[in-house]
């Protein structure tokens, strides 16, 4: 008999970061503060929200152009030049997608052959492995070692095989908060050039760097012609539900991703696209304040977690902090997170779900700090019950 759940979907279920759904349901059932999933509890800039409302009222409600509205493609190109010195032709080198998630999945579908390998760093954002599987490719991971999340160059070199098609790099990195530094980017770039690999970079946290600075891999020597840079308005403007993202880079790569997108969503977010144009055009003060506000939240949460007794791996970027629970007398992050709502009324995410290695991230737990200060303070006071 033909199985009712065919191979691919059964396999994808096995990648189950159903833990997010489980934790969010637990948060609701127990009335807990949810510091699990990364979404802000305040809206982004009013001017951007107003622009979306105005766009709906002005009738921007039908299918937009397949590559995205020209104004948004131009705004993305301007943004890449303004912040990262990247030159792009908005006509052929920018594609608007349904969030970064679609950009990454469409990129893997478009750029990988069945049997290809994709090199990524573990812990990995949860969509990477299933996206590779949907493309018939497999992920080979290089481990970022806690607590500093450096990696062994030899491990990266060894991860590259004749089947390697591309490197999928996330910096600033979720869940660790690591920001890849110049030497690391140079090494990755050198290996990409040497082995003629493509790169897909997930830079959704590009405007959340507190220590060091964000540097797109595409700007390293030899990389512009082989890199697809992905980002999203969801994180930068705190409208994660709008799902407006983009992929930019060489025209042939962008055209390939556009073909995959055409048969995934075709187009997306008509009224949100003009609103994101407004967001991308905000002045430097917006981007600076956004970063500084989050840096203060990072310190509020991390200082508090340290006081409670966690070992805190203070992130250089993103809105996540990883903690080691062993100093509090626990050692299994999954069990810890399952019991935390009942115990303290707080939800967090076990980092183990971001690892492929059986024991990877076992003692680690991730908290988000993109919440109002009073919510973070209340969560910390509830967590004091652990001390
Ligand atoms: C590393 C990373 N990439 C991509 C995404 C998803 O981005 P989007 O909502 O634009 O699809 C997230 C969201 O948490 C993320 O952390």
PDB file of C-alpha atoms in Angstrom, residues 63-185:
ATOM      1  CA  UNK A  63      -0.907  40.713  -7.165  1.00  0.00           C
ATOM      2  CA  UNK A  64       2.202  42.889  -7.229  1.00  0.00           C
ATOM      3  CA  UNK A  65       4.912  42.259  -9.877  1.00  0.00           C
ATOM      4  CA  UNK A  66       6.664  38.894  -9.518  1.00  0.00           C
ATOM      5  CA  UNK A  67      10.006  40.363  -8.519  1.00  0.00           C
ATOM      6  CA  UNK A  68       8.391  42.857  -6.123  1.00  0.00           C
ATOM      7  CA  UNK A  69       7.295  46.432  -6.745  1.00  0.00           C
ATOM      8  CA  UNK A  70      10.038  48.510  -8.425  1.00  0.00           C
ATOM      9  CA  UNK A  71      10.031  51.049  -5.563  1.00  0.00           C
ATOM     10  CA  UNK A  72      10.859  48.346  -3.033  1.00  0.00           C
ATOM     11  CA  UNK A  73      13.552  46.772  -5.188  1.00  0.00           C
ATOM     12  CA  UNK A  74      15.098  50.236  -5.533  1.00  0.00           C
ATOM     13  CA  UNK A  75      14.788  50.813  -1.765  1.00  0.00           C
ATOM     14  CA  UNK A  76      16.537  47.499  -1.034  1.00  0.00           C
ATOM     15  CA  UNK A  77      19.345  48.416  -3.448  1.00  0.00           C
ATOM     16  CA  UNK A  78      19.668  51.848  -1.769  1.00  0.00           C
ATOM     17  CA  UNK A  79      19.733  50.197   1.660  1.00  0.00           C
ATOM     18  CA  UNK A  80      22.485  47.785   0.615  1.00  0.00           C
ATOM     19  CA  UNK A  81      24.552  50.691  -0.713  1.00  0.00           C
ATOM     20  CA  UNK A  82      23.859  52.957   2.256  1.00  0.00           C
ATOM     21  CA  UNK A  83      24.776  50.456   4.951  1.00  0.00           C
ATOM     22  CA  UNK A  84      27.095  47.941   3.296  1.00  0.00           C
ATOM     23  CA  UNK A  85      28.553  49.659   0.196  1.00  0.00           C
ATOM     24  CA  UNK A  86      26.973  47.002  -1.970  1.00  0.00           C
ATOM     25  CA  UNK A  87      26.092  47.992  -5.542  1.00  0.00           C
ATOM     26  CA  UNK A  88      23.037  46.274  -7.029  1.00  0.00           C
ATOM     27  CA  UNK A  89      20.910  46.752 -10.095  1.00  0.00           C
ATOM     28  CA  UNK A  90      17.363  46.870  -8.684  1.00  0.00           C
ATOM     29  CA  UNK A  91      15.962  45.567 -11.976  1.00  0.00           C
ATOM     30  CA  UNK A  92      17.881  42.324 -12.148  1.00  0.00           C
ATOM     31  CA  UNK A  93      19.705  41.846  -8.854  1.00  0.00           C
ATOM     32  CA  UNK A  94      16.964  42.234  -6.228  1.00  0.00           C
ATOM     33  CA  UNK A  95      14.019  39.905  -5.591  1.00  0.00           C
ATOM     34  CA  UNK A  96      11.287  40.491  -3.006  1.00  0.00           C
ATOM     35  CA  UNK A  97      10.246  37.315  -1.167  1.00  0.00           C
ATOM     36  CA  UNK A  98       7.806  36.108   1.468  1.00  0.00           C
ATOM     37  CA  UNK A  99      10.269  36.737   4.266  1.00  0.00           C
ATOM     38  CA  UNK A 100      13.815  35.497   4.494  1.00  0.00           C
ATOM     39  CA  UNK A 101      12.443  31.986   4.964  1.00  0.00           C
ATOM     40  CA  UNK A 102      11.088  31.852   1.431  1.00  0.00           C
ATOM     41  CA  UNK A 103      14.239  33.479   0.043  1.00  0.00           C
ATOM     42  CA  UNK A 104      16.389  30.766   1.630  1.00  0.00           C
ATOM     43  CA  UNK A 105      14.135  27.864   0.653  1.00  0.00           C
ATOM     44  CA  UNK A 106      13.731  29.178  -2.898  1.00  0.00           C
ATOM     45  CA  UNK A 107      17.510  29.685  -3.096  1.00  0.00           C
ATOM     46  CA  UNK A 108      18.210  26.095  -2.077  1.00  0.00           C
ATOM     47  CA  UNK A 109      15.545  24.787  -4.476  1.00  0.00           C
ATOM     48  CA  UNK A 110      16.929  26.932  -7.269  1.00  0.00           C
ATOM     49  CA  UNK A 111      20.637  26.428  -6.743  1.00  0.00           C
ATOM     50  CA  UNK A 112      21.029  22.821  -5.546  1.00  0.00           C
ATOM     51  CA  UNK A 113      20.850  19.603  -7.514  1.00  0.00           C
ATOM     52  CA  UNK A 114      19.558  16.446  -5.841  1.00  0.00           C
ATOM     53  CA  UNK A 115      22.476  14.937  -3.923  1.00  0.00           C
ATOM     54  CA  UNK A 116      24.288  18.228  -3.408  1.00  0.00           C
ATOM     55  CA  UNK A 117      25.614  19.250  -0.023  1.00  0.00           C
ATOM     56  CA  UNK A 118      25.157  22.531   1.788  1.00  0.00           C
ATOM     57  CA  UNK A 119      27.621  23.577   4.463  1.00  0.00           C
ATOM     58  CA  UNK A 120      26.154  25.454   7.431  1.00  0.00           C
ATOM     59  CA  UNK A 121      27.148  26.212  10.987  1.00  0.00           C
ATOM     60  CA  UNK A 122      25.545  24.364  13.890  1.00  0.00           C
ATOM     61  CA  UNK A 123      23.442  25.295  15.814  1.00  0.00           C
ATOM     62  CA  UNK A 124      21.398  26.074  12.706  1.00  0.00           C
ATOM     63  CA  UNK A 125      18.238  28.092  12.273  1.00  0.00           C
ATOM     64  CA  UNK A 126      15.430  25.577  12.118  1.00  0.00           C
ATOM     65  CA  UNK A 127      14.345  26.048   8.502  1.00  0.00           C
ATOM     66  CA  UNK A 128      17.742  25.264   6.930  1.00  0.00           C
ATOM     67  CA  UNK A 129      17.747  21.494   7.184  1.00  0.00           C
ATOM     68  CA  UNK A 130      14.181  20.959   5.943  1.00  0.00           C
ATOM     69  CA  UNK A 131      14.748  23.498   3.161  1.00  0.00           C
ATOM     70  CA  UNK A 132      17.820  21.554   2.033  1.00  0.00           C
ATOM     71  CA  UNK A 133      15.839  18.300   2.258  1.00  0.00           C
ATOM     72  CA  UNK A 134      13.084  19.741   0.069  1.00  0.00           C
ATOM     73  CA  UNK A 135      15.759  20.528  -2.504  1.00  0.00           C
ATOM     74  CA  UNK A 136      17.091  16.952  -2.258  1.00  0.00           C
ATOM     75  CA  UNK A 137      20.295  18.297  -0.717  1.00  0.00           C
ATOM     76  CA  UNK A 138      21.834  17.541   2.650  1.00  0.00           C
ATOM     77  CA  UNK A 139      23.268  19.841   5.248  1.00  0.00           C
ATOM     78  CA  UNK A 140      26.802  19.254   6.519  1.00  0.00           C
ATOM     79  CA  UNK A 141      27.391  21.190   9.668  1.00  0.00           C
ATOM     80  CA  UNK A 142      30.402  22.789  11.272  1.00  0.00           C
ATOM     81  CA  UNK A 143      29.975  23.269  14.991  1.00  0.00           C
ATOM     82  CA  UNK A 144      30.184  26.642  16.669  1.00  0.00           C
ATOM     83  CA  UNK A 145      31.712  25.832  20.044  1.00  0.00           C
ATOM     84  CA  UNK A 146      30.121  27.301  23.168  1.00  0.00           C
ATOM     85  CA  UNK A 147      30.709  29.556  24.997  1.00  0.00           C
ATOM     86  CA  UNK A 148      32.422  31.780  22.390  1.00  0.00           C
ATOM     87  CA  UNK A 149      31.022  30.043  19.328  1.00  0.00           C
ATOM     88  CA  UNK A 150      34.265  29.994  17.406  1.00  0.00           C
ATOM     89  CA  UNK A 151      34.823  27.130  14.959  1.00  0.00           C
ATOM     90  CA  UNK A 152      37.726  24.965  13.946  1.00  0.00           C
ATOM     91  CA  UNK A 153      38.942  25.971  10.459  1.00  0.00           C
ATOM     92  CA  UNK A 154      39.962  22.350   9.857  1.00  0.00           C
ATOM     93  CA  UNK A 155      36.370  21.259  10.508  1.00  0.00           C
ATOM     94  CA  UNK A 156      35.119  23.751   7.930  1.00  0.00           C
ATOM     95  CA  UNK A 157      37.687  22.613   5.378  1.00  0.00           C
ATOM     96  CA  UNK A 158      36.774  18.979   6.016  1.00  0.00           C
ATOM     97  CA  UNK A 159      33.057  19.708   5.597  1.00  0.00           C
ATOM     98  CA  UNK A 160      33.655  20.707   1.985  1.00  0.00           C
ATOM     99  CA  UNK A 161      33.462  17.725  -0.363  1.00  0.00           C
ATOM    100  CA  UNK A 162      33.153  17.339  -4.138  1.00  0.00           C
ATOM    101  CA  UNK A 163      29.358  17.382  -3.593  1.00  0.00           C
ATOM    102  CA  UNK A 164      29.341  20.742  -1.841  1.00  0.00           C
ATOM    103  CA  UNK A 165      27.308  23.280  -3.741  1.00  0.00           C
ATOM    104  CA  UNK A 166      27.055  26.173  -1.370  1.00  0.00           C
ATOM    105  CA  UNK A 167      27.743  27.601   2.051  1.00  0.00           C
ATOM    106  CA  UNK A 168      24.730  28.861   3.972  1.00  0.00           C
ATOM    107  CA  UNK A 169      25.909  31.462   6.461  1.00  0.00           C
ATOM    108  CA  UNK A 170      23.823  33.165   9.114  1.00  0.00           C
ATOM    109  CA  UNK A 171      25.459  36.227  10.660  1.00  0.00           C
ATOM    110  CA  UNK A 172      24.465  37.705  13.070  1.00  0.00           C
ATOM    111  CA  UNK A 173      23.642  34.173  14.119  1.00  0.00           C
ATOM    112  CA  UNK A 174      20.504  32.721  15.641  1.00  0.00           C
ATOM    113  CA  UNK A 175      20.469  31.145  18.225  1.00  0.00           C
ATOM    114  CA  UNK A 176      23.957  32.023  19.516  1.00  0.00           C
ATOM    115  CA  UNK A 177      24.065  35.782  18.859  1.00  0.00           C
ATOM    116  CA  UNK A 178      27.504  35.367  17.295  1.00  0.00           C
ATOM    117  CA  UNK A 179      28.640  37.965  14.765  1.00  0.00           C
ATOM    118  CA  UNK A 180      31.193  36.396  12.410  1.00  0.00           C
ATOM    119  CA  UNK A 181      34.378  38.445  12.439  1.00  0.00           C
ATOM    120  CA  UNK A 182      36.621  39.520   9.594  1.00  0.00           C
ATOM    121  CA  UNK A 183      39.066  36.626   9.863  1.00  0.00           C
ATOM    122  CA  UNK A 184      36.231  34.090   9.878  1.00  0.00           C
ATOM    123  CA  UNK A 185      34.548  35.713   6.896  1.00  0.00           C
TER     124      UNK A 185
END
